[in-house]
Tab-separated table of C-alpha atoms and ligand atoms in Angstrom:
chain	number	residue	atom	x	y	z
A	1	MET	CA	9.720	3.353	-70.639
A	2	PRO	CA	12.578	5.732	-69.714
A	3	SER	CA	15.863	4.759	-71.297
A	4	TRP	CA	17.736	4.484	-67.965
A	5	MET	CA	15.512	1.570	-67.019
A	6	LEU	CA	16.615	-0.309	-70.082
A	7	GLN	CA	20.300	0.191	-69.504
A	8	GLY	CA	22.083	-2.647	-67.798
A	9	ALA	CA	21.260	-5.065	-65.018
A	10	PRO	CA	22.320	-2.924	-62.027
A	11	TYR	CA	19.491	-0.432	-62.691
A	12	LYS	CA	16.950	-3.202	-63.145
A	13	GLY	CA	18.000	-4.698	-59.850
A	14	LEU	CA	17.716	-1.360	-58.124
A	15	PHE	CA	14.295	-0.741	-59.644
A	16	ILE	CA	12.996	-4.124	-58.449
A	17	LEU	CA	14.417	-3.485	-55.000
A	18	VAL	CA	12.590	-0.133	-54.773
A	19	LEU	CA	9.371	-1.784	-55.942
A	20	VAL	CA	9.702	-4.508	-53.307
A	21	PHE	CA	10.399	-1.893	-50.639
A	22	VAL	CA	7.308	0.169	-51.586
A	23	ALA	CA	5.133	-2.968	-51.602
A	24	LEU	CA	6.435	-4.074	-48.206
A	25	GLU	CA	5.815	-0.678	-46.671
A	26	TYR	CA	2.273	-0.658	-48.071
A	27	ILE	CA	1.551	-4.090	-46.560
A	28	PHE	CA	3.088	-3.103	-43.233
A	29	ASN	CA	1.052	0.143	-43.052
A	30	THR	CA	-2.191	-1.625	-43.888
A	31	VAL	CA	-1.615	-4.251	-41.199
A	32	THR	CA	-0.678	-1.614	-38.612
A	33	GLU	CA	-3.660	0.575	-39.473
A	34	THR	CA	-6.074	-2.329	-39.241
A	35	ARG	CA	-4.570	-3.426	-35.957
A	36	ASN	CA	-4.775	0.126	-34.563
A	37	ALA	CA	-8.359	0.531	-35.747
A	38	ILE	CA	-9.408	-2.617	-33.897
A	39	PHE	CA	-7.409	-1.617	-30.873
A	40	ASN	CA	-8.824	1.916	-30.748
A	41	ALA	CA	-12.302	0.587	-31.188
A	42	THR	CA	-11.973	-1.715	-28.189
A	43	ARG	CA	-10.307	0.789	-25.952
A	44	SER	CA	-12.608	3.725	-26.787
A	45	TYR	CA	-15.610	2.042	-25.424
A	46	GLN	CA	-16.491	0.940	-21.998
A	47	LEU	CA	-18.742	-2.023	-21.755
A	48	ILE	CA	-21.326	-1.178	-19.212
A	49	GLU	CA	-23.669	-4.023	-19.234
A	50	GLU	CA	-23.329	-7.719	-19.180
A	51	LYS	CA	-26.294	-9.965	-19.234
A	52	LEU	CA	-24.594	-12.905	-17.696
A	53	THR	CA	-27.839	-13.609	-15.953
A	54	TYR	CA	-27.261	-16.974	-14.512
A	55	GLY	CA	-30.851	-17.823	-13.765
A	56	PRO	CA	-32.544	-17.842	-10.376
A	57	ALA	CA	-32.479	-21.618	-10.105
A	58	ALA	CA	-28.771	-22.069	-10.648
A	59	PRO	CA	-26.746	-20.135	-8.094
A	60	ASN	CA	-24.120	-22.815	-7.530
A	61	HIS	CA	-23.352	-24.064	-10.989
A	62	THR	CA	-19.732	-24.411	-11.908
A	63	LYS	CA	-19.885	-24.501	-15.696
A	64	LYS	CA	-18.137	-21.762	-17.587
A	65	ALA	CA	-19.735	-19.058	-19.647
A	66	ASN	CA	-18.107	-18.321	-22.945
A	67	LEU	CA	-17.193	-14.662	-23.269
A	68	SER	CA	-16.070	-13.083	-26.484
A	69	MET	CA	-16.012	-9.706	-28.112
A	70	ASP	CA	-17.194	-8.938	-31.600
A	71	LEU	CA	-14.823	-6.183	-32.672
A	72	SER	CA	-16.521	-5.405	-35.963
A	73	ASN	CA	-19.680	-3.944	-34.471
A	74	LEU	CA	-18.506	-3.331	-30.915
A	75	HIS	CA	-20.965	-5.612	-29.306
A	76	TYR	CA	-20.029	-7.626	-26.320
A	77	ILE	CA	-21.344	-11.103	-26.811
A	78	VAL	CA	-21.934	-13.441	-23.927
A	79	THR	CA	-22.794	-16.965	-24.831
A	80	VAL	CA	-24.184	-18.894	-21.920
A	81	PRO	CA	-24.173	-22.679	-22.201
A	82	PRO	CA	-27.710	-24.117	-21.993
A	83	ALA	CA	-27.023	-25.910	-18.719
A	84	LEU	CA	-26.478	-22.622	-16.922
A	85	ILE	CA	-29.799	-21.082	-17.751
A	86	GLY	CA	-31.940	-24.177	-17.751
A	87	VAL	CA	-33.152	-23.990	-21.332
A	88	ASN	CA	-32.444	-26.232	-24.269
A	89	LEU	CA	-30.833	-23.718	-26.541
A	90	SER	CA	-27.547	-21.961	-26.075
A	91	THR	CA	-28.407	-18.295	-25.636
A	92	THR	CA	-26.416	-15.373	-26.901
A	93	TYR	CA	-26.950	-12.005	-25.319
A	94	VAL	CA	-25.723	-8.985	-27.194
A	95	THR	CA	-25.322	-6.208	-24.715
A	96	THR	CA	-25.223	-2.472	-25.105
A	97	VAL	CA	-21.994	-0.541	-25.176
A	98	LYS	CA	-21.499	3.132	-24.481
A	99	ARG	CA	-18.678	5.520	-25.031
A	100	GLU	CA	-16.842	6.286	-21.818
A	101	SER	CA	-17.619	9.980	-22.404
A	102	ASP	CA	-21.365	9.260	-22.513
A	103	PHE	CA	-21.409	8.767	-18.816
A	104	THR	CA	-18.352	10.526	-17.411
A	105	ALA	CA	-19.895	13.813	-18.534
A	106	GLU	CA	-22.599	13.520	-15.885
A	107	ASN	CA	-22.326	15.499	-12.629
A	108	GLY	CA	-19.566	17.849	-13.736
A	109	THR	CA	-17.962	19.710	-10.856
A	110	SER	CA	-17.581	23.472	-10.794
A	111	THR	CA	-13.891	24.327	-10.449
A	112	ASP	CA	-11.546	26.364	-12.587
A	113	LYS	CA	-9.970	23.230	-13.971
A	114	PRO	CA	-11.544	21.746	-17.096
A	115	PRO	CA	-12.927	18.220	-16.969
A	116	CYS	CA	-10.333	15.582	-17.859
A	117	ALA	CA	-10.313	14.388	-21.464
A	118	ASP	CA	-11.311	10.884	-22.497
A	119	ILE	CA	-8.459	8.817	-21.079
A	120	THR	CA	-9.198	5.776	-23.177
A	121	GLN	CA	-7.091	7.356	-25.944
A	122	THR	CA	-3.981	7.141	-23.786
A	123	LEU	CA	-4.296	3.485	-22.855
A	124	TYR	CA	-2.300	0.796	-24.588
A	125	GLY	CA	-3.524	-2.593	-23.521
A	126	ARG	CA	-1.037	-4.995	-21.919
A	127	VAL	CA	1.277	-3.592	-19.261
A	128	PRO	CA	4.452	-5.245	-17.978
A	129	ILE	CA	4.193	-7.254	-14.762
A	130	ARG	CA	7.176	-7.314	-12.418
A	131	LYS	CA	7.297	-10.014	-9.785
A	132	TYR	CA	11.036	-9.718	-9.068
A	133	PRO	CA	12.918	-8.150	-7.447
A	134	ILE	CA	10.844	-6.925	-4.506
A	135	PRO	CA	11.463	-3.162	-4.360
A	136	SER	CA	12.297	-1.383	-1.119
A	137	LEU	CA	9.785	1.012	0.428
A	138	GLU	CA	12.330	3.825	0.148
A	139	SER	CA	12.919	3.251	-3.566
A	140	LEU	CA	9.167	3.363	-4.230
A	141	GLU	CA	8.713	6.515	-2.171
A	142	LYS	CA	11.463	8.149	-4.192
A	143	LYS	CA	10.060	6.944	-7.502
A	144	PHE	CA	6.481	7.994	-6.757
A	145	ASP	CA	7.264	11.464	-5.425
A	146	TRP	CA	4.226	12.734	-7.350
A	147	LEU	CA	1.919	11.064	-4.788
A	148	MET	CA	0.095	12.973	-2.096
A	149	PRO	CA	0.088	11.661	1.498
A	150	GLY	CA	-2.114	8.655	2.146
A	151	GLY	CA	-1.443	7.043	-1.272
A	152	HIS	CA	-3.566	9.644	-3.011
A	153	TRP	CA	-3.354	11.161	-6.465
A	154	SER	CA	-5.625	13.079	-8.803
A	155	PRO	CA	-4.894	14.697	-12.166
A	156	PRO	CA	-3.352	18.110	-11.401
A	157	LYS	CA	-4.663	19.969	-14.457
A	158	CYS	CA	-8.201	18.676	-14.855
A	159	THR	CA	-11.069	17.417	-12.752
A	160	VAL	CA	-12.492	13.937	-12.456
A	161	ASP	CA	-16.043	13.715	-11.195
A	162	LYS	CA	-15.791	10.395	-9.317
A	163	ARG	CA	-13.426	9.640	-6.434
A	164	VAL	CA	-12.182	6.076	-6.114
A	165	ALA	CA	-11.021	4.262	-2.955
A	166	LEU	CA	-8.981	1.078	-3.336
A	167	VAL	CA	-9.403	-1.069	-0.238
A	168	VAL	CA	-6.775	-3.772	0.244
A	169	PRO	CA	-7.337	-6.309	3.070
A	170	PHE	CA	-3.927	-7.210	4.440
A	171	ARG	CA	-1.833	-9.221	6.880
A	172	ASP	CA	1.724	-10.622	6.729
A	173	ARG	CA	2.335	-10.031	3.019
A	174	GLY	CA	4.940	-7.248	3.055
A	175	GLY	CA	6.640	-8.367	-0.189
A	176	HIS	CA	3.354	-8.602	-2.063
A	177	LEU	CA	2.298	-5.186	-0.828
A	178	LEU	CA	5.461	-3.582	-2.240
A	179	LEU	CA	5.011	-5.305	-5.612
A	180	PHE	CA	1.338	-4.302	-5.589
A	181	LEU	CA	2.111	-0.623	-4.903
A	182	GLN	CA	4.885	-0.613	-7.496
A	183	HIS	CA	2.395	-1.852	-10.087
A	184	MET	CA	-0.772	-0.025	-9.078
A	185	HIS	CA	0.289	3.605	-8.675
A	186	PRO	CA	1.495	4.084	-12.282
A	187	PHE	CA	-1.442	1.984	-13.512
A	188	LEU	CA	-4.045	4.147	-11.736
A	189	ARG	CA	-2.313	7.377	-12.652
A	190	LYS	CA	-2.343	6.395	-16.312
A	191	GLN	CA	-6.108	5.990	-16.031
A	192	GLN	CA	-6.281	9.603	-14.764
A	193	LEU	CA	-8.190	8.630	-11.658
A	194	ASP	CA	-8.771	10.564	-8.485
A	195	TYR	CA	-7.835	7.693	-6.186
A	196	THR	CA	-6.568	6.731	-2.728
A	197	ILE	CA	-5.181	3.360	-1.621
A	198	PHE	CA	-6.272	2.120	1.821
A	199	VAL	CA	-4.399	-0.886	3.226
A	200	VAL	CA	-6.516	-2.407	5.991
A	201	GLU	CA	-4.515	-4.686	8.256
A	202	GLN	CA	-5.988	-7.162	10.712
A	203	GLU	CA	-4.362	-7.106	14.147
A	204	GLY	CA	-3.357	-10.389	15.826
A	205	ASN	CA	-3.056	-13.972	14.622
A	206	GLY	CA	-6.672	-15.111	14.711
A	207	PRO	CA	-8.460	-16.326	11.577
A	208	PHE	CA	-8.385	-13.746	8.796
A	209	ASN	CA	-11.638	-11.955	8.035
A	210	ARG	CA	-11.243	-10.445	4.574
A	211	ALA	CA	-14.837	-9.216	4.298
A	212	MET	CA	-14.852	-7.444	7.647
A	213	LEU	CA	-11.581	-5.687	6.746
A	214	MET	CA	-13.248	-4.432	3.577
A	215	ASN	CA	-16.167	-3.085	5.639
A	216	VAL	CA	-13.637	-1.370	7.921
A	217	GLY	CA	-11.861	0.090	4.861
A	218	TYR	CA	-15.144	1.429	3.522
A	219	SER	CA	-16.100	3.053	6.847
A	220	GLU	CA	-12.676	4.556	7.501
A	221	ALA	CA	-12.305	5.828	3.924
A	222	LEU	CA	-15.606	7.686	4.186
A	223	LYS	CA	-14.440	9.241	7.460
A	224	SER	CA	-11.395	10.591	5.542
A	225	GLY	CA	-13.286	12.033	2.591
A	226	LYS	CA	-15.937	11.658	-0.071
A	227	PHE	CA	-15.655	8.569	-2.251
A	228	ASP	CA	-18.085	7.525	-4.973
A	229	CYS	CA	-16.564	4.209	-5.870
A	230	PHE	CA	-14.926	1.372	-3.929
A	231	ILE	CA	-12.591	-1.200	-5.448
A	232	PHE	CA	-11.942	-4.128	-3.118
A	233	HIS	CA	-8.589	-5.599	-4.084
A	234	ASP	CA	-6.568	-8.639	-3.058
A	235	VAL	CA	-2.941	-7.662	-2.570
A	236	ASP	CA	-1.678	-10.566	-4.694
A	237	LEU	CA	-3.503	-9.649	-7.928
A	238	LEU	CA	-1.876	-7.402	-10.533
A	239	PRO	CA	-3.944	-6.187	-13.511
A	240	GLU	CA	-2.316	-6.971	-16.860
A	241	ASP	CA	-4.240	-4.604	-19.133
A	242	ASP	CA	-4.685	-0.869	-18.668
A	243	ARG	CA	-8.048	-0.884	-20.477
A	244	ASN	CA	-9.426	-2.547	-17.332
A	245	LEU	CA	-10.769	0.713	-15.901
A	246	TYR	CA	-10.800	1.097	-12.121
A	247	SER	CA	-14.186	2.758	-11.996
A	248	CYS	CA	-17.674	1.845	-10.794
A	249	PRO	CA	-20.162	1.256	-13.596
A	250	GLU	CA	-23.944	1.117	-13.230
A	251	GLN	CA	-23.815	-2.382	-11.751
A	252	PRO	CA	-21.284	-3.967	-9.370
A	253	ARG	CA	-18.337	-5.153	-11.431
A	254	HIS	CA	-16.308	-8.290	-10.879
A	255	MET	CA	-12.901	-7.278	-12.207
A	256	SER	CA	-10.574	-10.274	-11.841
A	257	VAL	CA	-12.312	-12.343	-14.514
A	258	ALA	CA	-9.250	-14.031	-15.993
A	259	VAL	CA	-6.469	-14.917	-13.538
A	260	ASP	CA	-3.321	-16.721	-14.718
A	261	MET	CA	-3.591	-19.164	-11.791
A	262	PHE	CA	-7.051	-20.205	-13.078
A	263	GLN	CA	-5.787	-20.536	-16.683
A	264	TYR	CA	-7.360	-17.136	-17.497
A	265	LYS	CA	-10.859	-18.582	-17.193
A	266	LEU	CA	-13.740	-17.558	-14.988
A	267	PRO	CA	-13.998	-20.340	-12.369
A	268	TYR	CA	-17.803	-20.011	-12.105
A	269	PRO	CA	-20.268	-17.312	-13.187
A	270	ALA	CA	-21.371	-16.134	-9.739
A	271	ILE	CA	-17.791	-15.584	-8.490
A	272	PHE	CA	-17.135	-12.144	-7.004
A	273	GLY	CA	-13.726	-12.666	-5.353
A	274	GLY	CA	-10.285	-11.195	-6.027
A	275	VAL	CA	-10.999	-7.690	-7.280
A	276	SER	CA	-14.456	-6.124	-7.366
A	277	ALA	CA	-15.912	-2.639	-7.792
A	278	ILE	CA	-19.061	-1.389	-6.066
A	279	SER	CA	-20.361	2.175	-5.970
A	280	THR	CA	-20.746	3.781	-2.542
A	281	ALA	CA	-24.525	3.941	-2.996
A	282	HIS	CA	-24.768	0.240	-3.850
A	283	PHE	CA	-22.435	-0.797	-1.030
A	284	LYS	CA	-24.718	1.005	1.410
A	285	LEU	CA	-27.785	-0.638	-0.118
A	286	LEU	CA	-26.148	-4.082	0.137
A	287	ASN	CA	-25.258	-3.417	3.809
A	288	GLY	CA	-21.609	-4.094	2.886
A	289	PHE	CA	-20.076	-7.554	3.241
A	290	SER	CA	-21.008	-10.097	5.890
A	291	ASN	CA	-18.862	-9.979	9.049
A	292	CYS	CA	-19.280	-13.697	9.730
A	293	PHE	CA	-16.697	-15.324	7.432
A	294	TRP	CA	-13.568	-16.201	9.409
A	295	GLY	CA	-10.786	-17.962	7.465
A	296	TRP	CA	-10.514	-18.482	3.716
A	297	GLY	CA	-13.484	-18.404	1.346
A	298	GLY	CA	-17.195	-17.789	1.067
A	299	GLU	CA	-17.420	-14.059	1.812
A	300	ASP	CA	-17.395	-13.138	-1.873
A	301	ASP	CA	-20.077	-15.747	-2.626
A	302	ASP	CA	-22.203	-14.153	0.098
A	303	MET	CA	-21.736	-10.743	-1.558
A	304	SER	CA	-22.735	-12.288	-4.867
A	305	ASN	CA	-25.966	-13.490	-3.193
A	306	ARG	CA	-26.561	-10.022	-1.725
A	307	ILE	CA	-26.210	-8.487	-5.184
A	308	ARG	CA	-28.766	-10.882	-6.623
A	309	TYR	CA	-31.094	-10.445	-3.632
A	310	HIS	CA	-31.155	-6.689	-4.259
A	311	ARG	CA	-31.929	-7.283	-7.953
A	312	LEU	CA	-28.572	-5.965	-9.083
A	313	TYR	CA	-26.274	-8.053	-11.235
A	314	ILE	CA	-22.592	-8.651	-11.675
A	315	SER	CA	-21.062	-6.933	-14.687
A	316	ARG	CA	-17.719	-7.862	-16.190
A	317	TYR	CA	-15.206	-6.730	-18.780
A	318	PRO	CA	-14.333	-9.255	-21.459
A	319	ILE	CA	-11.901	-11.975	-20.583
A	320	THR	CA	-9.301	-10.408	-22.919
A	321	ILE	CA	-9.184	-7.211	-20.826
A	322	ALA	CA	-9.932	-8.269	-17.236
A	323	ARG	CA	-6.691	-10.261	-16.936
A	324	TYR	CA	-4.614	-10.580	-13.764
A	325	THR	CA	-1.364	-12.147	-12.606
A	326	MET	CA	-1.509	-13.721	-9.145
A	327	LEU	CA	1.602	-13.507	-6.975
A	328	SER	CA	2.399	-16.918	-5.591
A	329	HIS	CA	1.932	-17.704	-1.911
A	330	ARG	CA	0.956	-20.512	0.407
A	331	LYS	CA	-2.815	-20.691	0.373
A	332	ASP	CA	-4.632	-20.493	3.713
A	333	PRO	CA	-6.690	-23.605	4.481
A	334	PRO	CA	-10.310	-23.074	3.378
A	335	ASN	CA	-12.845	-22.486	6.138
A	336	PRO	CA	-14.764	-25.802	6.304
A	337	SER	CA	-17.938	-24.165	7.638
A	338	ARG	CA	-18.156	-21.549	4.892
A	339	TYR	CA	-21.041	-23.270	3.072
A	340	ASP	CA	-23.016	-23.408	6.297
A	341	VAL	CA	-22.401	-19.701	6.999
A	342	LEU	CA	-23.295	-18.953	3.388
A	343	LYS	CA	-26.615	-20.745	3.736
A	344	LYS	CA	-27.513	-19.028	7.008
A	345	GLY	CA	-26.377	-15.704	5.548
A	346	GLN	CA	-29.303	-15.589	3.104
A	347	LYS	CA	-31.616	-14.468	5.899
A	348	LEU	CA	-29.171	-12.019	7.448
A	349	PHE	CA	-28.403	-9.534	4.716
A	350	ASP	CA	-30.076	-6.664	6.579
A	351	LYS	CA	-28.635	-7.588	10.015
A	352	ASP	CA	-25.088	-8.688	9.257
A	353	GLY	CA	-22.847	-6.126	7.571
A	354	LEU	CA	-22.143	-2.418	7.818
A	355	ASN	CA	-24.907	-1.928	10.355
A	356	ASP	CA	-23.370	-4.292	12.937
A	357	LEU	CA	-19.690	-3.755	12.165
A	358	GLU	CA	-17.601	-3.658	15.348
A	359	TYR	CA	-13.871	-3.011	15.481
A	360	VAL	CA	-11.254	-1.049	17.346
A	361	LEU	CA	-9.216	1.316	15.220
A	362	VAL	CA	-5.694	0.628	16.513
A	363	MET	CA	-3.929	2.872	14.009
A	364	LYS	CA	-4.727	5.083	11.060
A	365	LYS	CA	-1.793	6.711	9.378
A	366	GLU	CA	-1.204	8.483	6.087
A	367	LYS	CA	1.986	7.016	4.659
A	368	LEU	CA	3.182	8.295	1.271
A	369	LEU	CA	2.211	5.164	-0.662
A	370	TYR	CA	-1.026	4.313	1.166
A	371	THR	CA	-3.282	5.052	4.088
A	372	TRP	CA	-2.600	2.390	6.697
A	373	ILE	CA	-5.467	1.202	8.860
A	374	LEU	CA	-4.798	-1.331	11.614
A	375	ALA	CA	-7.979	-2.803	13.077
A	376	ARG	CA	-8.878	-5.186	15.902
A	377	LEU	CA	-11.915	-7.102	14.719
A	378	MET	CA	-14.706	-8.094	17.089
A	379	ASN	CA	-16.024	-11.603	16.907
A	380	HIS	CA	-19.141	-12.005	14.783
A	381	THR	CA	-20.866	-15.243	13.817
A	382	SER	CA	-24.104	-15.965	12.027
A	383	ASP	CA	-25.281	-17.949	15.126
A	384	HIS	CA	-25.025	-14.760	17.146
A	385	HIS	CA	-27.683	-13.251	14.841
A	386	HIS	CA	-29.944	-16.288	15.170
A	387	ARG	CA	-30.055	-16.110	18.956
B	401	LIG	C1	-14.758	-19.707	-2.381
B	401	LIG	C2	-14.596	-18.277	-2.836
B	401	LIG	C3	-13.412	-18.155	-3.789
B	401	LIG	C4	-13.578	-19.143	-4.929
B	401	LIG	C5	-12.425	-19.132	-5.913
B	401	LIG	C6	-14.888	-20.614	-3.588
B	401	LIG	O1	-14.980	-21.948	-3.168
B	401	LIG	O2	-15.910	-19.837	-1.568
B	401	LIG	O3	-14.404	-17.451	-1.720
B	401	LIG	O4	-13.325	-16.852	-4.296
B	401	LIG	O5	-13.736	-20.454	-4.420
B	401	LIG	O6	-11.217	-19.453	-5.342
């Protein structure tokens, strides 16, 4: 042992201190590395399939499915309680996962710009949510001067092969809209998307028709340009995790799986409300949403039935990623006849939807933060189809 280590207590103390410091740093690095490895593993992969097949005989069950993610082998595990699938054993489905790059490489476009790199490396996970104060329109326009007119942005130095339209049904929620735009533009830009936000406002004070506004948004967006993917988005929901990719996978995706207002639990497996993503091709196949739901509720359940009817299924991100904060507001009274309309709707999928959509376009304007569409909706009921 060197002689200086044997001389006097001060050196011994110093030596022990250094040893403790080295040990602490080692422990800290190991913990950080492990944490990063898990984190990178989860964010580098996009889960593309979920076999939350809730059985043909049980469309209206309300029990919860238990979703979890096995980080060690990157399998997404969905455990469905026996009652949901009508068998005696609890069933675990292990679904396939693919790297994001496995399927973004398809259909490359021919421009001078190179394709955008795998964005999953730049995502962090949780993002801050700001509910207060409500920003002014002017302050947002100043802050987001990188936007192009109509609430559009795309990566300037690389190309993305899919174009995304966000359709936001809207009326009387000015404060929420500003908070939504404040949150969404940086969120979508970070995901390196080629996106445009369409705010579709219903004219007048009659009962709100969320589904019909989404059909209007779809039709008007396609008149403005080519879009491959539609995300239908309530204005009061803010995504909490940037790994929740705003893209359209192979199957329609229900995105708002875990909402704070519902204790971050899926209310029931067939739910398709809040935020949902459907490719343009699938939306056409499904004939869009029904036009017959006036007032709160039911229209998303009808879309869920359409998806099943066309032998598609609802995919979802894990509950740890698909998290949302809901901005508080007075809830509209539920439409008491929604179950009746839902029942009648089963026979009307090919008659009620995009192919009988009627509205007057009162205004369409490219503002900096969004494309504003004001529409007068024509009255549609399921009885009208039965006549
Ligand atoms: C309504 C849906 C709604 C869900 C969750 C159901 O009763 O029909 O439209 O998304 O509740 O609030």
